[in-house]
Amino acid sequence: MKLVSTRDFSQKADLSYALLNPSARGGGLFSPERLPLLSEDFFKQCEDLSYKQIALKIIESFGFDVSSEIFESALRRYDKFENSACPVQIKKLSENAYILELYHGPTLAFKDMALQPFGALLKSIAKARNEKFLIMCATSGDTGPATLEAFADDENIKAVCLYPQGGTSEIQRQQMVKQSAANLKILGVRGNFDDTQRALKSLLADEDFKNELARANLNLSAANSVNFGRILFQIIYYLYASIYFSKHGVLSPEQNLKQSDQCQACGKNFGGAAGANSAQSAKFNTFDVIVPSGNFGNALGAYFAKKMGAKIGKIKIASNANNILTELFTRGIYDLRNRELIRTISPAMDILISSNVERLLSDMFGDARTSELMQSLARDKFYKLDASELAKLREVFEADFCDDTQCAKFIKQESSRGVLIDPHTATCFKLLDESRLNLVISTAKWIKFTPSMIGAIKGRACEDERADMIALSKEFRSDIPPQISRLFSAPQVHSSVVEQSEIKNAIMEWIKK
């Protein structure tokens, strides 16, 4: 299968090319020419497979030009997650609400789910080609640590991470600036995430920059979700959730499905859900997913999974006070005029320019219309969908947002039930509809946002982050992972903070050392 440009379907590329050259000519993004539709037999066959086996079967259904052996090797990166048998956990919150925890990887955020195998994939391709690469990313908090962890100490790859100064949590910042691998460079950028992301996209399209890198024997690529390799791995866990729910009788079966009190993929008990929702008594044919959304890549994974056959009903987009996506999915308007980014307690969602919306528009409305809309956004900082286009969006999507006060309320609410949810996951709870089956997507472990957790749960300021983290950990019996404990004594390695105009020179100076 080929990938095509979102703005020009005649521009096609193999996956191996798009992984290393993520931006299409004319500013578009690469996206699948078509999505494979998985049969009921496919889902049935997957019921007794492990997560990695399911993932490989899904990837193979695309028919990409990268071998199964390379993908199989990349998926082995999940072996170093908290549970080596399964990188995700599904838990029951209430009668009709479940949570998909995606933060059990090395940096405790959902970005590990894509960036760990993605990093191995790029490493394999670079080694096979005997080429060296500079991988760049811009982060609003989670992509940076996950990218750095994925490429640390890789002999064929250098990685540069750009983060907005003051625009991440302190733990997220420490996860970046205390990285000691010699092939990594971290730059704080004066500005917000949109400024940082804009600088990244500019460098990816800068021919002079590419030529300078070529003279240093380096090719340029990106680890942000502008790279379809990231999106590919984010499709998988939604299809896995559909298989999981069908297997355990949470969803009404097409045929009689085998019952089990234990998930074959991860070996963990289902917490009574299988018994409470037998195949005979299951009352739902689909489940809604509620996704905390900033750059929209995670929600796009759900959309692609739905089109491939996952039993997903509505995809609900949860935003923070930067509610640009709420406006798009409720009013059909994307309006950046007179908008300034608001810093919130959910910093990884502090985004106004959601890059992956372009892939959705392209899939729904075609390349010509997408090009028109993107040109309007670049020129006028605004576009508007017509009534029929908005109606088509709303067939699949709903959207709402939470301000910080509402987020804190939901954190407090769930803590009273003994559950700790981070400020990003908290935005989802406004969209819970107990008359339907809900899957809340949990994107980060609470421990990365201790000051916000203390403010919400205890109603006071966090005076000592480490002490408060330990106290919450003991109270809620939630262990502090060693990779977080080590941060408090590790030295800071990276201290550079630059203007946007200085990024290029700072990178080249580092490379030439």
Coordinates of C-alpha atoms in Angstrom, one line a residue:
M1 CA 0.0 0.0 0.0
K2 CA 1.1 3.5 -0.8
L3 CA 0.8 6.7 1.3
V4 CA -0.5 9.8 -0.4
S5 CA -0.2 13.5 0.3
T6 CA -3.2 15.0 2.1
R7 CA -3.1 17.9 -0.3
D8 CA -2.4 16.0 -3.5
F9 CA -3.4 12.4 -3.9
S10 CA -1.3 12.0 -7.0
Q11 CA 1.8 12.4 -4.8
K12 CA 2.5 8.9 -3.5
A13 CA 5.2 7.3 -1.4
D14 CA 6.1 4.0 0.2
L15 CA 6.1 3.8 3.9
S16 CA 9.9 3.4 4.0
Y17 CA 10.2 6.7 2.2
A18 CA 7.6 8.5 4.3
L19 CA 9.1 7.4 7.6
L20 CA 12.4 9.1 6.6
N21 CA 10.7 12.0 4.7
P22 CA 7.6 12.8 6.7
S23 CA 6.5 16.0 4.9
A24 CA 5.0 15.8 1.4
R25 CA 5.7 18.4 -1.2
G26 CA 3.5 21.5 -0.9
G27 CA 3.1 21.2 2.9
G28 CA 0.9 18.1 3.0
L29 CA 1.2 15.1 5.3
F30 CA 1.4 11.5 4.2
S31 CA -1.6 9.4 4.9
P32 CA -2.8 5.9 3.8
E33 CA -4.2 5.8 0.2
R34 CA -6.8 3.5 1.7
L35 CA -7.4 1.7 5.0
P36 CA -7.7 -2.1 5.1
L37 CA -11.2 -3.3 6.3
L38 CA -10.7 -6.1 8.8
S39 CA -13.2 -8.9 8.7
E40 CA -15.1 -10.5 11.6
D41 CA -13.0 -13.5 11.1
F42 CA -9.9 -11.3 11.6
F43 CA -11.2 -10.1 15.0
K44 CA -12.2 -13.6 16.0
Q45 CA -8.7 -14.9 15.2
C46 CA -7.1 -12.2 17.3
E47 CA -8.9 -13.1 20.5
D48 CA -6.3 -15.5 21.8
L49 CA -3.3 -13.6 20.5
S50 CA -0.9 -11.3 22.5
Y51 CA -0.9 -7.6 22.0
K52 CA 2.3 -7.8 19.9
Q53 CA 0.8 -10.6 17.8
I54 CA -2.3 -8.6 17.2
A55 CA -0.3 -5.5 16.3
L56 CA 1.8 -7.4 13.8
K57 CA -1.3 -8.8 12.1
I58 CA -2.8 -5.3 11.9
I59 CA 0.3 -3.9 10.4
E60 CA 0.6 -6.7 7.9
S61 CA -2.9 -6.0 6.7
F62 CA -1.7 -2.6 5.2
G63 CA 0.7 -4.3 2.9
F64 CA 3.5 -1.8 3.4
D65 CA 7.0 -2.2 1.8
V66 CA 8.7 -2.7 5.2
S67 CA 9.1 -6.4 6.1
S68 CA 7.2 -8.2 8.8
E69 CA 10.5 -9.1 10.4
I70 CA 11.5 -5.5 10.9
F71 CA 8.1 -4.7 12.4
E72 CA 8.3 -7.8 14.6
S73 CA 11.6 -6.6 15.9
A74 CA 10.3 -3.1 16.5
L75 CA 7.3 -4.4 18.5
R76 CA 9.7 -6.2 20.9
R77 CA 10.3 -2.7 22.4
Y78 CA 7.1 -3.4 24.3
D79 CA 9.0 -6.1 26.3
K80 CA 10.5 -3.3 28.4
F81 CA 7.1 -1.9 29.4
E82 CA 5.8 -2.3 33.0
N83 CA 4.1 -5.6 31.9
S84 CA 6.2 -7.2 29.2
A85 CA 3.2 -9.3 28.1
C86 CA 1.0 -6.3 27.3
P87 CA 1.9 -2.6 27.1
V88 CA -1.6 -1.3 27.9
Q89 CA -4.1 -1.9 30.7
I90 CA -7.9 -1.8 30.5
K91 CA -9.7 -1.2 33.8
K92 CA -13.3 -0.8 34.8
L93 CA -14.3 2.5 36.4
S94 CA -18.1 2.1 36.7
E95 CA -20.9 0.1 35.2
N96 CA -20.5 1.5 31.7
A97 CA -17.1 3.2 31.8
Y98 CA -13.7 1.7 31.3
I99 CA -10.3 3.3 31.1
L100 CA -7.5 2.5 28.7
E101 CA -4.2 3.2 30.4
L102 CA -1.5 4.0 27.8
Y103 CA 1.2 5.2 30.1
H104 CA 3.0 2.1 31.3
G105 CA 6.1 2.6 29.1
P106 CA 9.5 4.0 30.1
T107 CA 8.5 7.7 30.2
L108 CA 5.0 7.1 31.7
A109 CA 3.1 8.7 28.8
F110 CA 1.1 7.4 25.8
K111 CA 3.7 8.6 23.4
D112 CA 5.8 5.6 24.4
M113 CA 3.2 3.3 22.7
A114 CA 4.2 4.7 19.3
L115 CA 7.7 6.1 19.8
Q116 CA 9.3 3.0 21.2
P117 CA 8.5 0.8 18.2
F118 CA 8.9 3.8 15.8
G119 CA 12.4 4.4 17.2
A120 CA 13.3 0.8 16.6
L121 CA 11.8 0.9 13.1
L122 CA 13.9 3.9 12.1
K123 CA 17.0 2.4 13.6
S124 CA 16.6 -0.7 11.5
I125 CA 16.0 1.2 8.3
A126 CA 18.9 3.6 8.9
K127 CA 21.2 0.6 9.6
A128 CA 20.0 -1.3 6.5
R129 CA 20.7 1.7 4.3
N130 CA 24.0 2.5 6.1
E131 CA 22.7 6.0 6.6
K132 CA 22.7 8.4 9.5
F133 CA 19.8 10.6 10.5
L134 CA 19.0 13.7 12.5
I135 CA 15.5 13.1 14.1
M136 CA 13.8 16.2 15.3
C137 CA 10.7 16.7 17.5
A138 CA 8.8 19.5 19.1
T139 CA 7.0 18.7 22.3
S140 CA 4.3 20.1 24.5
G141 CA 5.4 17.7 27.2
D142 CA 5.2 14.0 26.4
T143 CA 6.6 13.6 22.9
G144 CA 10.0 15.0 23.9
P145 CA 10.9 12.5 26.7
A146 CA 9.5 9.6 24.7
T147 CA 11.5 10.5 21.6
L148 CA 14.7 11.0 23.6
E149 CA 14.2 7.6 25.3
A150 CA 13.5 5.9 22.0
F151 CA 16.7 7.1 20.3
A152 CA 19.2 7.4 23.2
D153 CA 22.6 6.0 22.4
D154 CA 21.7 5.0 18.9
E155 CA 24.9 5.1 16.8
N156 CA 23.1 5.9 13.5
I157 CA 20.8 8.6 14.8
K158 CA 21.1 12.0 16.5
A159 CA 18.0 13.4 18.0
V160 CA 17.0 17.0 18.8
C161 CA 14.1 17.9 21.0
L162 CA 12.5 21.4 21.1
Y163 CA 10.3 22.3 24.0
P164 CA 8.6 25.6 25.0
Q165 CA 10.3 27.1 28.0
G166 CA 7.9 27.1 30.9
G167 CA 5.3 25.2 28.8
T168 CA 5.7 21.7 30.3
S169 CA 5.4 20.2 33.8
E170 CA 8.6 20.2 35.8
I171 CA 8.9 16.4 35.7
Q172 CA 8.5 16.5 31.9
R173 CA 11.2 19.1 31.7
Q174 CA 13.5 17.1 33.9
Q175 CA 12.9 14.0 31.8
M176 CA 14.4 15.9 28.9
V177 CA 17.1 18.1 30.3
K178 CA 18.7 15.3 32.4
Q179 CA 19.2 13.0 29.4
S180 CA 22.9 12.2 29.3
A181 CA 23.2 10.2 26.0
A182 CA 25.7 11.9 23.7
N183 CA 23.5 11.7 20.6
L184 CA 20.8 13.8 22.1
K185 CA 20.3 17.6 22.2
I186 CA 17.5 19.4 24.0
L187 CA 16.7 23.1 23.4
G188 CA 14.3 25.2 25.3
V189 CA 12.5 27.7 23.0
R190 CA 11.2 31.1 24.0
G191 CA 7.5 30.9 23.0
N192 CA 4.7 28.4 23.2
F193 CA 4.2 25.0 21.7
D194 CA 2.6 26.3 18.5
D195 CA 5.7 28.5 18.0
T196 CA 8.0 25.5 18.7
Q197 CA 6.0 23.2 16.3
R198 CA 6.1 26.0 13.6
A199 CA 9.8 26.2 13.9
L200 CA 10.1 22.4 13.5
K201 CA 8.0 22.4 10.4
S202 CA 10.0 25.3 9.0
L203 CA 13.3 23.4 9.5
L204 CA 11.8 20.2 7.9
A205 CA 11.1 22.2 4.8
D206 CA 14.4 24.2 4.8
E207 CA 16.6 23.1 1.9
D208 CA 19.6 25.0 3.2
F209 CA 19.3 23.3 6.5
K210 CA 19.0 19.9 4.8
N211 CA 22.1 20.6 2.6
E212 CA 24.1 21.6 5.7
L213 CA 23.1 18.3 7.4
A214 CA 24.0 16.4 4.2
R215 CA 27.5 17.8 4.4
A216 CA 27.7 16.4 7.9
N217 CA 26.5 13.1 6.5
L218 CA 23.0 13.4 8.1
N219 CA 19.5 13.0 6.7
L220 CA 16.6 14.8 8.3
S221 CA 13.4 13.3 9.6
A222 CA 10.9 13.9 12.4
A223 CA 9.4 12.0 15.3
N224 CA 6.3 14.2 15.7
S225 CA 3.0 12.8 14.6
V226 CA 3.5 14.6 11.3
N227 CA 5.3 11.3 10.6
F228 CA 2.7 8.6 9.8
G229 CA 4.9 6.0 11.5
R230 CA 3.7 7.5 14.8
I231 CA 0.0 7.3 13.8
L232 CA 0.3 3.6 12.6
F233 CA 1.1 2.4 16.1
Q234 CA -1.6 4.6 17.6
I235 CA -4.3 2.8 15.5
I236 CA -3.5 -0.5 17.1
Y237 CA -4.6 0.0 20.7
Y238 CA -8.1 1.0 19.6
L239 CA -8.5 -2.2 17.6
Y240 CA -7.0 -4.1 20.5
A241 CA -9.7 -2.5 22.8
S242 CA -12.4 -3.6 20.4
I243 CA -11.1 -7.2 20.5
Y244 CA -10.7 -7.1 24.2
F245 CA -14.3 -5.9 24.8
S246 CA -15.7 -8.5 22.4
K247 CA -13.7 -11.3 24.0
H248 CA -14.9 -10.5 27.5
G249 CA -18.5 -10.1 26.6
V250 CA -18.7 -6.3 27.2
L251 CA -19.9 -5.9 23.7
S252 CA -22.8 -7.9 22.3
P253 CA -21.2 -10.6 20.1
E254 CA -21.9 -11.1 16.4
Q255 CA -21.6 -14.8 17.2
N256 CA -21.1 -16.7 20.5
L257 CA -17.8 -15.6 21.8
K258 CA -15.6 -17.5 24.2
Q259 CA -15.6 -16.1 27.8
S260 CA -12.7 -15.7 30.1
D261 CA -12.0 -14.0 33.4
Q262 CA -8.4 -13.3 32.3
C263 CA -7.0 -11.4 29.3
Q264 CA -4.9 -13.8 27.2
A265 CA -2.9 -10.8 25.9
C266 CA -1.8 -9.4 29.2
G267 CA -2.5 -12.2 31.7
K268 CA -4.3 -9.9 34.1
N269 CA -7.7 -10.4 35.6
F270 CA -10.5 -8.4 34.1
G271 CA -11.7 -7.2 37.5
G272 CA -15.0 -9.0 37.3
A273 CA -16.1 -7.3 34.1
A274 CA -16.4 -10.5 32.2
G275 CA -18.7 -12.0 34.8
A276 CA -20.7 -8.8 35.2
N277 CA -21.2 -8.4 31.4
S278 CA -21.7 -11.9 30.0
A279 CA -22.1 -12.4 26.3
Q280 CA -25.8 -13.1 27.0
S281 CA -26.4 -9.8 28.9
A282 CA -24.1 -7.4 27.1
K283 CA -26.3 -4.5 25.9
F284 CA -23.9 -2.5 23.7
N285 CA -22.9 -3.1 20.1
T286 CA -20.3 -0.3 20.1
F287 CA -18.2 1.7 22.6
D288 CA -17.5 5.4 22.5
V289 CA -13.9 6.5 23.0
I290 CA -13.1 9.8 24.8
V291 CA -9.7 11.1 23.9
P292 CA -7.9 14.0 25.5
S293 CA -6.7 15.9 22.4
G294 CA -4.1 18.5 21.6
N295 CA -2.4 17.7 18.3
F296 CA -5.2 15.2 17.4
G297 CA -2.9 12.3 16.5
N298 CA -4.4 10.0 19.3
A299 CA -7.9 10.8 18.2
L300 CA -7.0 10.2 14.5
G301 CA -5.8 6.7 15.5
A302 CA -9.3 6.0 16.9
Y303 CA -10.9 7.3 13.6
F304 CA -8.7 5.1 11.5
A305 CA -9.4 2.1 13.7
K306 CA -13.1 2.7 13.5
K307 CA -12.9 2.7 9.7
M308 CA -10.9 -0.5 9.8
G309 CA -13.6 -2.3 11.8
A310 CA -13.2 -1.5 15.5
K311 CA -16.6 -1.4 17.1
I312 CA -16.3 2.3 18.0
G313 CA -19.4 4.4 18.1
K314 CA -18.7 8.1 18.7
I315 CA -15.2 9.5 19.1
K316 CA -15.4 12.2 21.7
I317 CA -12.8 14.9 21.6
A318 CA -11.9 16.3 25.1
S319 CA -10.0 19.6 25.1
N320 CA -8.8 22.0 27.8
A321 CA -9.3 25.7 27.8
N322 CA -7.5 25.9 24.5
N323 CA -10.8 24.6 22.9
I324 CA -10.0 25.1 19.3
L325 CA -11.1 21.5 18.5
T326 CA -14.4 22.0 20.3
E327 CA -15.2 24.9 18.0
L328 CA -14.2 22.8 14.9
F329 CA -16.4 19.8 15.8
T330 CA -19.4 21.7 17.1
R331 CA -19.4 24.8 14.8
G332 CA -17.3 23.7 11.9
I333 CA -14.9 26.7 12.4
Y334 CA -11.1 26.7 12.9
D335 CA -10.4 30.2 14.0
L336 CA -6.9 31.4 15.1
R337 CA -7.7 35.1 14.8
N338 CA -7.2 37.0 18.1
R339 CA -6.5 33.7 19.9
E340 CA -3.6 33.3 22.3
L341 CA -2.5 30.1 23.8
I342 CA -3.6 29.6 27.4
R343 CA -1.3 27.7 29.8
T344 CA -3.3 25.2 31.8
I345 CA -2.7 22.3 34.2
S346 CA -2.8 19.9 31.2
P347 CA 0.2 21.4 29.3
A348 CA 0.6 18.6 26.7
M349 CA -2.8 19.8 25.3
D350 CA -1.9 23.5 25.3
I351 CA -2.0 23.6 21.5
L352 CA -4.0 25.7 19.0
I353 CA -2.6 24.3 15.7
S354 CA -3.6 20.6 15.6
S355 CA -1.6 19.2 12.8
N356 CA -3.4 15.8 12.4
V357 CA -6.8 17.4 11.7
E358 CA -5.4 17.8 8.2
R359 CA -5.3 14.0 7.8
L360 CA -9.0 13.8 8.9
L361 CA -10.1 16.5 6.5
S362 CA -8.2 14.8 3.7
D363 CA -9.9 11.4 4.4
M364 CA -13.4 12.9 4.6
F365 CA -13.3 15.7 2.0
G366 CA -10.5 14.9 -0.4
D367 CA -7.2 16.5 -1.3
A368 CA -8.4 19.6 -3.2
R369 CA -10.7 20.7 -0.4
T370 CA -8.0 20.0 2.3
S371 CA -5.5 22.1 0.3
E372 CA -8.0 24.9 0.1
L373 CA -8.7 24.8 3.9
M374 CA -5.0 24.6 4.8
Q375 CA -4.2 27.6 2.6
S376 CA -7.0 29.6 4.2
L377 CA -5.7 28.7 7.6
A378 CA -2.2 29.8 6.7
R379 CA -3.3 33.0 4.9
D380 CA -6.3 34.1 7.0
K381 CA -5.8 32.1 10.3
F382 CA -9.4 30.8 9.7
Y383 CA -11.5 28.3 7.8
K384 CA -15.1 27.3 7.9
L385 CA -16.7 24.0 6.8
D386 CA -20.0 24.1 5.0
A387 CA -23.1 22.6 6.6
S388 CA -22.8 19.2 4.9
E389 CA -19.1 18.9 5.9
L390 CA -19.9 19.7 9.5
A391 CA -22.8 17.2 9.5
K392 CA -20.4 14.6 8.2
L393 CA -17.9 15.4 11.0
R394 CA -20.6 15.2 13.6
E395 CA -21.7 11.7 12.5
V396 CA -18.5 10.5 14.0
F397 CA -17.3 13.1 16.5
E398 CA -18.5 15.0 19.5
A399 CA -16.5 17.5 21.4
D400 CA -16.3 19.5 24.7
F401 CA -13.7 21.1 26.9
C402 CA -12.8 21.6 30.5
D403 CA -11.2 24.6 32.1
D404 CA -8.7 24.0 35.0
T405 CA -11.4 24.3 37.6
Q406 CA -13.5 21.6 36.0
C407 CA -10.4 19.4 35.5
A408 CA -9.5 19.7 39.2
K409 CA -13.1 18.7 40.1
F410 CA -12.8 15.5 38.1
I411 CA -9.4 14.7 39.6
K412 CA -10.9 15.2 43.1
Q413 CA -14.0 13.1 42.2
E414 CA -12.0 10.1 41.0
S415 CA -9.5 10.3 43.9
S416 CA -12.5 9.9 46.3
R417 CA -12.9 6.5 44.6
G418 CA -9.3 5.7 45.1
V419 CA -8.3 6.4 41.4
L420 CA -5.6 8.9 40.4
I421 CA -6.1 10.5 37.0
D422 CA -3.8 13.0 35.5
P423 CA -5.0 16.5 34.4
H424 CA -5.2 15.4 30.7
T425 CA -7.3 12.3 31.4
A426 CA -9.5 14.5 33.6
T427 CA -10.8 16.5 30.6
C428 CA -12.5 13.3 29.4
F429 CA -14.9 13.0 32.3
K430 CA -17.1 15.8 31.2
L431 CA -18.0 13.7 28.1
L432 CA -18.9 10.5 30.0
D433 CA -22.4 9.3 29.1
E434 CA -23.4 6.4 31.4
S435 CA -26.2 5.4 29.0
R436 CA -23.6 4.3 26.6
L437 CA -20.4 2.2 26.9
N438 CA -17.4 4.5 27.4
L439 CA -13.6 4.0 27.0
V440 CA -11.7 6.8 28.5
I441 CA -8.2 7.2 27.1
S442 CA -5.7 7.8 29.8
T443 CA -2.5 9.4 28.4
A444 CA -0.1 10.0 31.3
K445 CA 0.6 8.8 34.8
W446 CA -0.5 11.3 37.5
I447 CA 3.1 11.4 38.9
K448 CA 4.3 13.7 36.2
F449 CA 1.9 16.4 37.4
T450 CA 2.1 16.3 41.2
P451 CA 1.6 20.1 41.8
S452 CA -1.7 20.0 39.9
M453 CA -2.8 16.8 41.7
I454 CA -2.1 18.3 45.1
G455 CA -4.0 21.5 44.1
A456 CA -7.0 19.4 43.0
I457 CA -7.1 16.8 45.7
K458 CA -5.7 18.7 48.8
G459 CA -6.8 22.2 47.8
R460 CA -3.4 23.7 48.5
A461 CA -0.2 24.7 46.7
C462 CA 2.5 22.1 46.3
E463 CA 5.5 23.3 48.4
D464 CA 7.8 20.3 47.9
E465 CA 7.1 18.3 44.8
R466 CA 9.1 15.2 45.9
A467 CA 7.6 15.1 49.4
D468 CA 4.0 15.6 48.0
M469 CA 4.6 12.9 45.3
I470 CA 5.7 10.5 48.0
A471 CA 2.7 11.3 50.2
L472 CA 0.2 10.8 47.4
S473 CA 2.0 7.6 46.3
K474 CA 1.6 6.2 49.9
E475 CA -2.0 7.4 50.3
F476 CA -3.2 5.9 47.0
R477 CA -0.8 2.9 47.0
S478 CA 0.6 4.0 43.6
D479 CA 4.3 3.3 43.5
I480 CA 6.8 5.9 42.3
P481 CA 8.6 4.3 39.3
P482 CA 12.4 4.3 39.6
Q483 CA 12.9 6.4 36.5
I484 CA 11.1 9.2 38.3
S485 CA 12.9 8.7 41.6
R486 CA 16.3 9.0 39.8
L487 CA 15.4 12.4 38.4
F488 CA 15.6 14.1 41.7
S489 CA 19.3 13.3 42.1
A490 CA 20.4 13.3 38.5
P491 CA 22.4 16.3 37.2
Q492 CA 21.0 18.6 34.6
V493 CA 22.8 18.1 31.3
H494 CA 21.0 20.5 28.9
S495 CA 20.5 24.1 29.8
S496 CA 20.2 25.9 26.4
V497 CA 17.2 28.2 25.9
V498 CA 17.1 30.0 22.5
E499 CA 14.9 32.3 20.4
Q500 CA 13.1 30.6 17.5
S501 CA 15.4 32.3 15.1
E502 CA 18.5 30.7 16.8
I503 CA 17.4 27.1 16.7
K504 CA 19.0 26.3 13.3
N505 CA 22.4 27.7 14.3
A506 CA 22.3 26.0 17.8
I507 CA 21.6 22.6 16.1
M508 CA 24.4 23.0 13.6
E509 CA 26.9 24.1 16.2
W510 CA 26.1 21.0 18.2
I511 CA 26.4 18.7 15.2
K512 CA 29.8 20.2 14.2
K513 CA 31.4 19.6 17.6

